[in-house]
Amino acid sequence: MNVLLNLEQQISLLDSLRDAVIITDMQYVIQGWNAGAATMYGWEAEEVLGRPFASVVPQEHIGISRAEAIARFLRDGHYEGEAVQTRRDGSQLSTWAKATLLRNEKGDPMGVVALNRDITARRQAEKALSQRLEMEQFIAEIAARFINLPANQVDDGIDGTLKLVAEMSGAVRSSVFLFHDNLATLTNTHEWCADPADSLKARAQNVAVRDLQLTMMRFAAGDNLIISHAEDVENLPGLNTWMAEFGFRAMLFVPMFYQGELVGALGFYGPVGVEMVWSDIWVTMLTLLTTVIVNALWRKRADEQMQAYAAELQRSNNELQEFAFVASHDLQEPLRKISTFAERLHQRQGDRLDARGLDYLQRLQRSSGRMQSLLDGLLLYSRVQTQAHAFRVVNLTDVWQGVVADLEAHIEQVRGRVTIYPLPTIEADATQMRQLFQNLLHNALKFHRPDVPPIVEVYGQQVEVDGRDLLEIRVSDNGIGFEPKYSERIFGVFQRLHGRTDFEGSGLGLAICRKIALRHFGHITAQSEPGKGTVFIVLLPFTQLPASQKMI
């Protein structure tokens, strides 16, 4: 016992450590407890000496059972791993534990010395990074989904979005309110409830807001209404009465604006009788969501009143398009920080993580890469309209040759062959023609059959469609092909026929191709069969009508 006794006497030397140093005998009864352990767990040494460690600090090992951990420790003489432990006050912390078996002069086991490090902050940071990435990707995908959503599907799209966002936040109810009559009345237009029987939508139709003037003033000023406790609404007449009537204690309202005018509010509600804290990241994400919802609703209105509001419909489409660009651009910086800190975490703390921790970190880095690809694609998609150039005479053969030169290294890498037959000149946006052809060639090179070098041929001919002469460009390859039933789906935003592990990409390349073709008052289709290659057919006018110079 001399070794164990000496360690107990020396433990005071370890009191300067922030880590917990704990000594036990072979029955795991505590014999030594430094100041770091007292700070970490809330127990003073005199309170725990002589007590079993498990009775003082309940714990659950991560990725391994207690019995397996003990067996490994006794077999190897040491153990290292992560655990979730419980403090004296009942709160939990994540720790990284290193335990070593102590032996006497004869080599017989006689005790254990453990060094436990608090890694709670690191785990919380990893979780926060992962949650932020997940929510930012979620909002970006919602924005892209609403861009081309038909007007007759907008209501269902909003209802579905309310459900998804509410469930992610822990809310039991979410609503969209629109204001009318110079902010004198409100109507609950969309609602999701965890229990449909609790719906309040029918009771909130054309309701006078005279008792909510202070609330409306805050909305008009652009202020969010964040209520985590019932006391937060004591100075908001009308709202506090309404909350008391239905038992709500936590709510979040984000005002909605259209062209700078207050038009409504987006609301989320915590469970009845339960207080909630709404994080800053949720408020930011929901503010972005209001822009998506407002633009979708106004597009729907314009479609329903097409003749009277044709100009409004165009403006709404443009604003929604611009939102995809702004949202994607604004998310670049936080995403860059997520990627940077994840890489730093891997470099500086990677050797301290177990297999599970490394797996989580690698998932975070892969998700960050996919998010970057998605945002880049969204930016390109939106720029088809926002950064377009005027039409001019363009030699398409020259454009194609430039694209082939740009992708020369890729073509050589896959041992491909590209043949460009002479093409005419047309009136077009040269930059967008280059982007269109580059996407099509990249697509042909990517989806080639294993061990079969890709062969791509590009040729054109004049065709007549509805009495108008058009240029038909065919881009054919000998790749893997696809089922004919997917010939339209592949041009949708974020549409993929293969998993990310099979072929990289954001699912936006062909959507960009179609958007470019439409902007040129043309069209693009595809013909294919599995294993027999694909032919992309692009129809473009030789000359543009004067109205098209407006680049709508």
PDB file of C-alpha atoms in Angstrom, residues 103-317:
ATOM      1  CA  ARG A 103       0.810  -1.949  -8.988  1.00  0.00           C
ATOM      2  CA  ASN A 104       2.778  -2.717  -5.836  1.00  0.00           C
ATOM      3  CA  GLU A 105       6.394  -3.819  -5.582  1.00  0.00           C
ATOM      4  CA  LYS A 106       5.355  -7.354  -6.575  1.00  0.00           C
ATOM      5  CA  GLY A 107       3.500  -6.178  -9.636  1.00  0.00           C
ATOM      6  CA  ASP A 108       0.054  -6.929  -8.237  1.00  0.00           C
ATOM      7  CA  PRO A 109      -2.816  -4.481  -9.009  1.00  0.00           C
ATOM      8  CA  MET A 110      -3.484  -2.236  -6.024  1.00  0.00           C
ATOM      9  CA  GLY A 111      -5.347   0.821  -7.276  1.00  0.00           C
ATOM     10  CA  VAL A 112      -6.294   3.232 -10.021  1.00  0.00           C
ATOM     11  CA  VAL A 113      -5.267   6.792 -10.812  1.00  0.00           C
ATOM     12  CA  ALA A 114      -7.539   8.675 -13.229  1.00  0.00           C
ATOM     13  CA  LEU A 115      -7.189  12.052 -14.915  1.00  0.00           C
ATOM     14  CA  ASN A 116     -10.504  13.444 -16.179  1.00  0.00           C
ATOM     15  CA  ARG A 117     -10.690  16.486 -18.449  1.00  0.00           C
ATOM     16  CA  ASP A 118     -13.892  18.505 -18.959  1.00  0.00           C
ATOM     17  CA  ILE A 119     -14.621  18.642 -22.722  1.00  0.00           C
ATOM     18  CA  THR A 120     -18.209  19.878 -22.381  1.00  0.00           C
ATOM     19  CA  ALA A 121     -17.494  23.202 -24.090  1.00  0.00           C
ATOM     20  CA  ARG A 122     -15.884  21.431 -27.035  1.00  0.00           C
ATOM     21  CA  ARG A 123     -18.819  19.059 -27.447  1.00  0.00           C
ATOM     22  CA  GLN A 124     -21.296  21.934 -27.186  1.00  0.00           C
ATOM     23  CA  ALA A 125     -19.343  23.881 -29.817  1.00  0.00           C
ATOM     24  CA  GLU A 126     -19.375  20.880 -32.152  1.00  0.00           C
ATOM     25  CA  LYS A 127     -23.104  20.490 -31.624  1.00  0.00           C
ATOM     26  CA  ALA A 128     -23.734  24.198 -32.230  1.00  0.00           C
ATOM     27  CA  LEU A 129     -21.679  24.151 -35.429  1.00  0.00           C
ATOM     28  CA  SER A 130     -23.547  21.102 -36.661  1.00  0.00           C
ATOM     29  CA  GLN A 131     -26.947  22.610 -35.826  1.00  0.00           C
ATOM     30  CA  ARG A 132     -26.116  25.907 -37.535  1.00  0.00           C
ATOM     31  CA  LEU A 133     -24.933  24.113 -40.655  1.00  0.00           C
ATOM     32  CA  GLU A 134     -28.071  21.985 -40.680  1.00  0.00           C
ATOM     33  CA  MET A 135     -30.392  24.977 -40.324  1.00  0.00           C
ATOM     34  CA  GLU A 136     -28.575  27.095 -42.913  1.00  0.00           C
ATOM     35  CA  GLN A 137     -28.724  24.264 -45.417  1.00  0.00           C
ATOM     36  CA  PHE A 138     -32.396  23.749 -44.553  1.00  0.00           C
ATOM     37  CA  ILE A 139     -33.269  27.414 -45.204  1.00  0.00           C
ATOM     38  CA  ALA A 140     -31.266  27.482 -48.456  1.00  0.00           C
ATOM     39  CA  GLU A 141     -33.093  24.391 -49.716  1.00  0.00           C
ATOM     40  CA  ILE A 142     -36.484  25.885 -48.781  1.00  0.00           C
ATOM     41  CA  ALA A 143     -35.629  29.090 -50.664  1.00  0.00           C
ATOM     42  CA  ALA A 144     -34.658  27.141 -53.774  1.00  0.00           C
ATOM     43  CA  ARG A 145     -37.796  24.991 -53.520  1.00  0.00           C
ATOM     44  CA  PHE A 146     -40.082  28.043 -53.497  1.00  0.00           C
ATOM     45  CA  ILE A 147     -38.369  29.695 -56.482  1.00  0.00           C
ATOM     46  CA  ASN A 148     -40.153  27.512 -59.045  1.00  0.00           C
ATOM     47  CA  LEU A 149     -43.096  26.338 -56.936  1.00  0.00           C
ATOM     48  CA  PRO A 150     -46.377  26.678 -58.898  1.00  0.00           C
ATOM     49  CA  ALA A 151     -48.851  29.151 -57.405  1.00  0.00           C
ATOM     50  CA  ASN A 152     -51.414  26.424 -56.742  1.00  0.00           C
ATOM     51  CA  GLN A 153     -48.883  24.628 -54.526  1.00  0.00           C
ATOM     52  CA  VAL A 154     -47.742  27.610 -52.447  1.00  0.00           C
ATOM     53  CA  ASP A 155     -50.244  27.107 -49.605  1.00  0.00           C
ATOM     54  CA  ASP A 156     -49.270  23.456 -49.183  1.00  0.00           C
ATOM     55  CA  GLY A 157     -45.612  24.451 -49.394  1.00  0.00           C
ATOM     56  CA  ILE A 158     -45.999  26.993 -46.583  1.00  0.00           C
ATOM     57  CA  ASP A 159     -47.974  24.564 -44.409  1.00  0.00           C
ATOM     58  CA  GLY A 160     -45.294  21.925 -44.891  1.00  0.00           C
ATOM     59  CA  THR A 161     -42.539  24.418 -44.114  1.00  0.00           C
ATOM     60  CA  LEU A 162     -44.290  25.543 -40.912  1.00  0.00           C
ATOM     61  CA  LYS A 163     -44.466  21.922 -39.791  1.00  0.00           C
ATOM     62  CA  LEU A 164     -40.800  21.196 -40.530  1.00  0.00           C
ATOM     63  CA  VAL A 165     -39.481  24.346 -38.855  1.00  0.00           C
ATOM     64  CA  ALA A 166     -41.749  24.010 -35.801  1.00  0.00           C
ATOM     65  CA  GLU A 167     -40.709  20.413 -35.213  1.00  0.00           C
ATOM     66  CA  MET A 168     -37.038  21.361 -35.512  1.00  0.00           C
ATOM     67  CA  SER A 169     -37.421  24.148 -32.931  1.00  0.00           C
ATOM     68  CA  GLY A 170     -39.549  22.189 -30.460  1.00  0.00           C
ATOM     69  CA  ALA A 171     -42.609  24.393 -31.012  1.00  0.00           C
ATOM     70  CA  VAL A 172     -46.089  22.835 -30.932  1.00  0.00           C
ATOM     71  CA  ARG A 173     -47.750  25.448 -33.150  1.00  0.00           C
ATOM     72  CA  SER A 174     -46.695  27.753 -35.979  1.00  0.00           C
ATOM     73  CA  SER A 175     -48.733  30.346 -37.833  1.00  0.00           C
ATOM     74  CA  VAL A 176     -48.643  32.946 -40.578  1.00  0.00           C
ATOM     75  CA  PHE A 177     -50.665  36.123 -39.936  1.00  0.00           C
ATOM     76  CA  LEU A 178     -51.417  38.727 -42.602  1.00  0.00           C
ATOM     77  CA  PHE A 179     -52.491  42.277 -41.720  1.00  0.00           C
ATOM     78  CA  HIS A 180     -55.243  44.186 -43.558  1.00  0.00           C
ATOM     79  CA  ASP A 181     -57.050  47.514 -43.544  1.00  0.00           C
ATOM     80  CA  ASN A 182     -53.970  49.613 -42.746  1.00  0.00           C
ATOM     81  CA  LEU A 183     -52.924  47.215 -39.982  1.00  0.00           C
ATOM     82  CA  ALA A 184     -56.359  47.379 -38.341  1.00  0.00           C
ATOM     83  CA  THR A 185     -57.165  43.661 -38.699  1.00  0.00           C
ATOM     84  CA  LEU A 186     -55.290  40.393 -38.979  1.00  0.00           C
ATOM     85  CA  THR A 187     -56.035  36.957 -40.433  1.00  0.00           C
ATOM     86  CA  ASN A 188     -54.386  33.635 -39.635  1.00  0.00           C
ATOM     87  CA  THR A 189     -53.796  32.358 -43.195  1.00  0.00           C
ATOM     88  CA  HIS A 190     -51.625  29.297 -42.479  1.00  0.00           C
ATOM     89  CA  GLU A 191     -51.217  27.166 -39.375  1.00  0.00           C
ATOM     90  CA  TRP A 192     -49.640  23.936 -38.192  1.00  0.00           C
ATOM     91  CA  CYS A 193     -50.480  22.311 -34.847  1.00  0.00           C
ATOM     92  CA  ALA A 194     -48.949  19.233 -33.258  1.00  0.00           C
ATOM     93  CA  ASP A 195     -52.527  18.344 -32.315  1.00  0.00           C
ATOM     94  CA  PRO A 196     -54.963  19.457 -35.068  1.00  0.00           C
ATOM     95  CA  ALA A 197     -57.755  19.625 -32.474  1.00  0.00           C
ATOM     96  CA  ASP A 198     -55.985  22.633 -30.915  1.00  0.00           C
ATOM     97  CA  SER A 199     -56.254  24.748 -34.070  1.00  0.00           C
ATOM     98  CA  LEU A 200     -56.961  28.441 -33.481  1.00  0.00           C
ATOM     99  CA  LYS A 201     -57.036  29.401 -37.150  1.00  0.00           C
ATOM    100  CA  ALA A 202     -60.830  29.667 -37.360  1.00  0.00           C
ATOM    101  CA  ARG A 203     -60.874  32.091 -34.410  1.00  0.00           C
ATOM    102  CA  ALA A 204     -58.313  34.420 -35.994  1.00  0.00           C
ATOM    103  CA  GLN A 205     -60.032  35.567 -39.185  1.00  0.00           C
ATOM    104  CA  ASN A 206     -60.354  39.340 -39.731  1.00  0.00           C
ATOM    105  CA  VAL A 207     -59.709  40.037 -36.047  1.00  0.00           C
ATOM    106  CA  ALA A 208     -59.429  43.681 -34.940  1.00  0.00           C
ATOM    107  CA  VAL A 209     -56.008  44.478 -33.482  1.00  0.00           C
ATOM    108  CA  ARG A 210     -56.984  47.565 -31.487  1.00  0.00           C
ATOM    109  CA  ASP A 211     -55.810  45.829 -28.271  1.00  0.00           C
ATOM    110  CA  LEU A 212     -52.422  45.010 -29.826  1.00  0.00           C
ATOM    111  CA  GLN A 213     -51.247  48.500 -30.720  1.00  0.00           C
ATOM    112  CA  LEU A 214     -47.966  48.280 -28.785  1.00  0.00           C
ATOM    113  CA  THR A 215     -47.237  44.921 -30.378  1.00  0.00           C
ATOM    114  CA  MET A 216     -47.995  46.304 -33.842  1.00  0.00           C
ATOM    115  CA  MET A 217     -45.726  49.295 -33.192  1.00  0.00           C
ATOM    116  CA  ARG A 218     -42.864  46.951 -32.383  1.00  0.00           C
ATOM    117  CA  PHE A 219     -43.540  44.949 -35.542  1.00  0.00           C
ATOM    118  CA  ALA A 220     -43.621  48.121 -37.649  1.00  0.00           C
ATOM    119  CA  ALA A 221     -40.224  49.088 -36.231  1.00  0.00           C
ATOM    120  CA  GLY A 222     -38.859  45.748 -37.418  1.00  0.00           C
ATOM    121  CA  ASP A 223     -38.515  44.325 -33.907  1.00  0.00           C
ATOM    122  CA  ASN A 224     -38.972  40.632 -33.262  1.00  0.00           C
ATOM    123  CA  LEU A 225     -41.203  39.691 -30.347  1.00  0.00           C
ATOM    124  CA  ILE A 226     -39.299  37.119 -28.298  1.00  0.00           C
ATOM    125  CA  ILE A 227     -41.231  35.751 -25.333  1.00  0.00           C
ATOM    126  CA  SER A 228     -39.520  33.129 -23.179  1.00  0.00           C
ATOM    127  CA  HIS A 229     -41.509  33.739 -19.980  1.00  0.00           C
ATOM    128  CA  ALA A 230     -45.025  34.965 -19.274  1.00  0.00           C
ATOM    129  CA  GLU A 231     -43.551  38.030 -17.547  1.00  0.00           C
ATOM    130  CA  ASP A 232     -42.140  39.207 -20.892  1.00  0.00           C
ATOM    131  CA  VAL A 233     -45.604  40.398 -22.018  1.00  0.00           C
ATOM    132  CA  GLU A 234     -46.743  42.200 -18.875  1.00  0.00           C
ATOM    133  CA  ASN A 235     -46.395  45.527 -20.711  1.00  0.00           C
ATOM    134  CA  LEU A 236     -48.098  44.375 -23.919  1.00  0.00           C
ATOM    135  CA  PRO A 237     -51.867  44.755 -23.427  1.00  0.00           C
ATOM    136  CA  GLY A 238     -53.995  42.369 -25.424  1.00  0.00           C
ATOM    137  CA  LEU A 239     -51.192  39.896 -26.019  1.00  0.00           C
ATOM    138  CA  ASN A 240     -50.841  39.043 -22.323  1.00  0.00           C
ATOM    139  CA  THR A 241     -54.605  38.449 -22.098  1.00  0.00           C
ATOM    140  CA  TRP A 242     -54.497  36.189 -25.139  1.00  0.00           C
ATOM    141  CA  MET A 243     -51.543  34.223 -23.753  1.00  0.00           C
ATOM    142  CA  ALA A 244     -53.258  33.758 -20.409  1.00  0.00           C
ATOM    143  CA  GLU A 245     -56.456  32.563 -22.108  1.00  0.00           C
ATOM    144  CA  PHE A 246     -54.706  29.775 -24.003  1.00  0.00           C
ATOM    145  CA  GLY A 247     -51.934  28.991 -21.517  1.00  0.00           C
ATOM    146  CA  PHE A 248     -48.969  29.914 -23.709  1.00  0.00           C
ATOM    147  CA  ARG A 249     -45.792  30.935 -21.894  1.00  0.00           C
ATOM    148  CA  ALA A 250     -43.275  31.035 -24.750  1.00  0.00           C
ATOM    149  CA  MET A 251     -43.782  32.551 -28.213  1.00  0.00           C
ATOM    150  CA  LEU A 252     -41.679  34.010 -30.998  1.00  0.00           C
ATOM    151  CA  PHE A 253     -43.073  36.435 -33.594  1.00  0.00           C
ATOM    152  CA  VAL A 254     -41.040  37.701 -36.556  1.00  0.00           C
ATOM    153  CA  PRO A 255     -42.578  40.563 -38.594  1.00  0.00           C
ATOM    154  CA  MET A 256     -42.929  40.084 -42.346  1.00  0.00           C
ATOM    155  CA  PHE A 257     -42.318  42.904 -44.812  1.00  0.00           C
ATOM    156  CA  TYR A 258     -43.015  43.331 -48.501  1.00  0.00           C
ATOM    157  CA  GLN A 259     -41.329  46.226 -50.313  1.00  0.00           C
ATOM    158  CA  GLY A 260     -40.602  47.802 -46.937  1.00  0.00           C
ATOM    159  CA  GLU A 261     -44.221  47.596 -45.761  1.00  0.00           C
ATOM    160  CA  LEU A 262     -45.338  45.547 -42.756  1.00  0.00           C
ATOM    161  CA  VAL A 263     -47.714  42.875 -44.071  1.00  0.00           C
ATOM    162  CA  GLY A 264     -47.809  40.162 -41.422  1.00  0.00           C
ATOM    163  CA  ALA A 265     -45.975  38.074 -38.869  1.00  0.00           C
ATOM    164  CA  LEU A 266     -44.615  34.560 -38.526  1.00  0.00           C
ATOM    165  CA  GLY A 267     -45.323  32.997 -35.128  1.00  0.00           C
ATOM    166  CA  PHE A 268     -44.073  29.956 -33.212  1.00  0.00           C
ATOM    167  CA  TYR A 269     -45.398  28.742 -29.864  1.00  0.00           C
ATOM    168  CA  GLY A 270     -43.897  26.578 -27.145  1.00  0.00           C
ATOM    169  CA  PRO A 271     -45.899  23.833 -25.390  1.00  0.00           C
ATOM    170  CA  VAL A 272     -48.717  25.079 -23.151  1.00  0.00           C
ATOM    171  CA  GLY A 273     -47.403  25.948 -19.699  1.00  0.00           C
ATOM    172  CA  VAL A 274     -43.763  25.512 -20.739  1.00  0.00           C
ATOM    173  CA  GLU A 275     -41.156  28.267 -20.923  1.00  0.00           C
ATOM    174  CA  MET A 276     -38.615  28.195 -23.771  1.00  0.00           C
ATOM    175  CA  VAL A 277     -35.497  30.114 -24.743  1.00  0.00           C
ATOM    176  CA  TRP A 278     -35.351  31.107 -28.409  1.00  0.00           C
ATOM    177  CA  SER A 279     -31.717  31.179 -29.549  1.00  0.00           C
ATOM    178  CA  ASP A 280     -30.265  33.930 -31.737  1.00  0.00           C
ATOM    179  CA  ILE A 281     -29.623  31.449 -34.534  1.00  0.00           C
ATOM    180  CA  TRP A 282     -33.334  30.546 -34.649  1.00  0.00           C
ATOM    181  CA  VAL A 283     -34.358  34.192 -34.812  1.00  0.00           C
ATOM    182  CA  THR A 284     -31.921  34.782 -37.695  1.00  0.00           C
ATOM    183  CA  MET A 285     -33.084  31.730 -39.613  1.00  0.00           C
ATOM    184  CA  LEU A 286     -36.766  32.618 -39.163  1.00  0.00           C
ATOM    185  CA  THR A 287     -36.132  36.155 -40.378  1.00  0.00           C
ATOM    186  CA  LEU A 288     -34.782  34.663 -43.618  1.00  0.00           C
ATOM    187  CA  LEU A 289     -37.781  32.343 -43.739  1.00  0.00           C
ATOM    188  CA  THR A 290     -40.223  35.276 -43.616  1.00  0.00           C
ATOM    189  CA  THR A 291     -38.717  36.589 -46.855  1.00  0.00           C
ATOM    190  CA  VAL A 292     -39.309  33.241 -48.543  1.00  0.00           C
ATOM    191  CA  ILE A 293     -42.910  33.008 -47.317  1.00  0.00           C
ATOM    192  CA  VAL A 294     -43.827  36.605 -48.145  1.00  0.00           C
ATOM    193  CA  ASN A 295     -42.498  36.377 -51.683  1.00  0.00           C
ATOM    194  CA  ALA A 296     -44.228  33.029 -52.224  1.00  0.00           C
ATOM    195  CA  LEU A 297     -47.564  34.461 -51.023  1.00  0.00           C
ATOM    196  CA  TRP A 298     -47.287  37.547 -53.215  1.00  0.00           C
ATOM    197  CA  ARG A 299     -46.405  35.423 -56.225  1.00  0.00           C
ATOM    198  CA  LYS A 300     -49.560  33.432 -55.556  1.00  0.00           C
ATOM    199  CA  ARG A 301     -51.662  36.600 -55.355  1.00  0.00           C
ATOM    200  CA  ALA A 302     -50.216  37.866 -58.624  1.00  0.00           C
ATOM    201  CA  ASP A 303     -50.944  34.568 -60.352  1.00  0.00           C
ATOM    202  CA  GLU A 304     -54.560  34.563 -59.148  1.00  0.00           C
ATOM    203  CA  GLN A 305     -55.020  38.099 -60.536  1.00  0.00           C
ATOM    204  CA  MET A 306     -52.892  37.621 -63.633  1.00  0.00           C
ATOM    205  CA  GLN A 307     -54.525  40.204 -65.870  1.00  0.00           C
ATOM    206  CA  ALA A 308     -54.614  42.998 -63.301  1.00  0.00           C
ATOM    207  CA  TYR A 309     -51.297  42.265 -61.640  1.00  0.00           C
ATOM    208  CA  ALA A 310     -49.017  40.970 -64.419  1.00  0.00           C
ATOM    209  CA  ALA A 311     -46.305  43.501 -63.576  1.00  0.00           C
ATOM    210  CA  GLU A 312     -46.484  42.580 -59.886  1.00  0.00           C
ATOM    211  CA  LEU A 313     -45.982  38.914 -60.710  1.00  0.00           C
ATOM    212  CA  GLN A 314     -42.786  39.713 -62.617  1.00  0.00           C
ATOM    213  CA  ARG A 315     -41.433  41.847 -59.771  1.00  0.00           C
ATOM    214  CA  SER A 316     -42.166  39.136 -57.236  1.00  0.00           C
ATOM    215  CA  ASN A 317     -40.390  36.518 -59.308  1.00  0.00           C
TER     216      ASN A 317
END
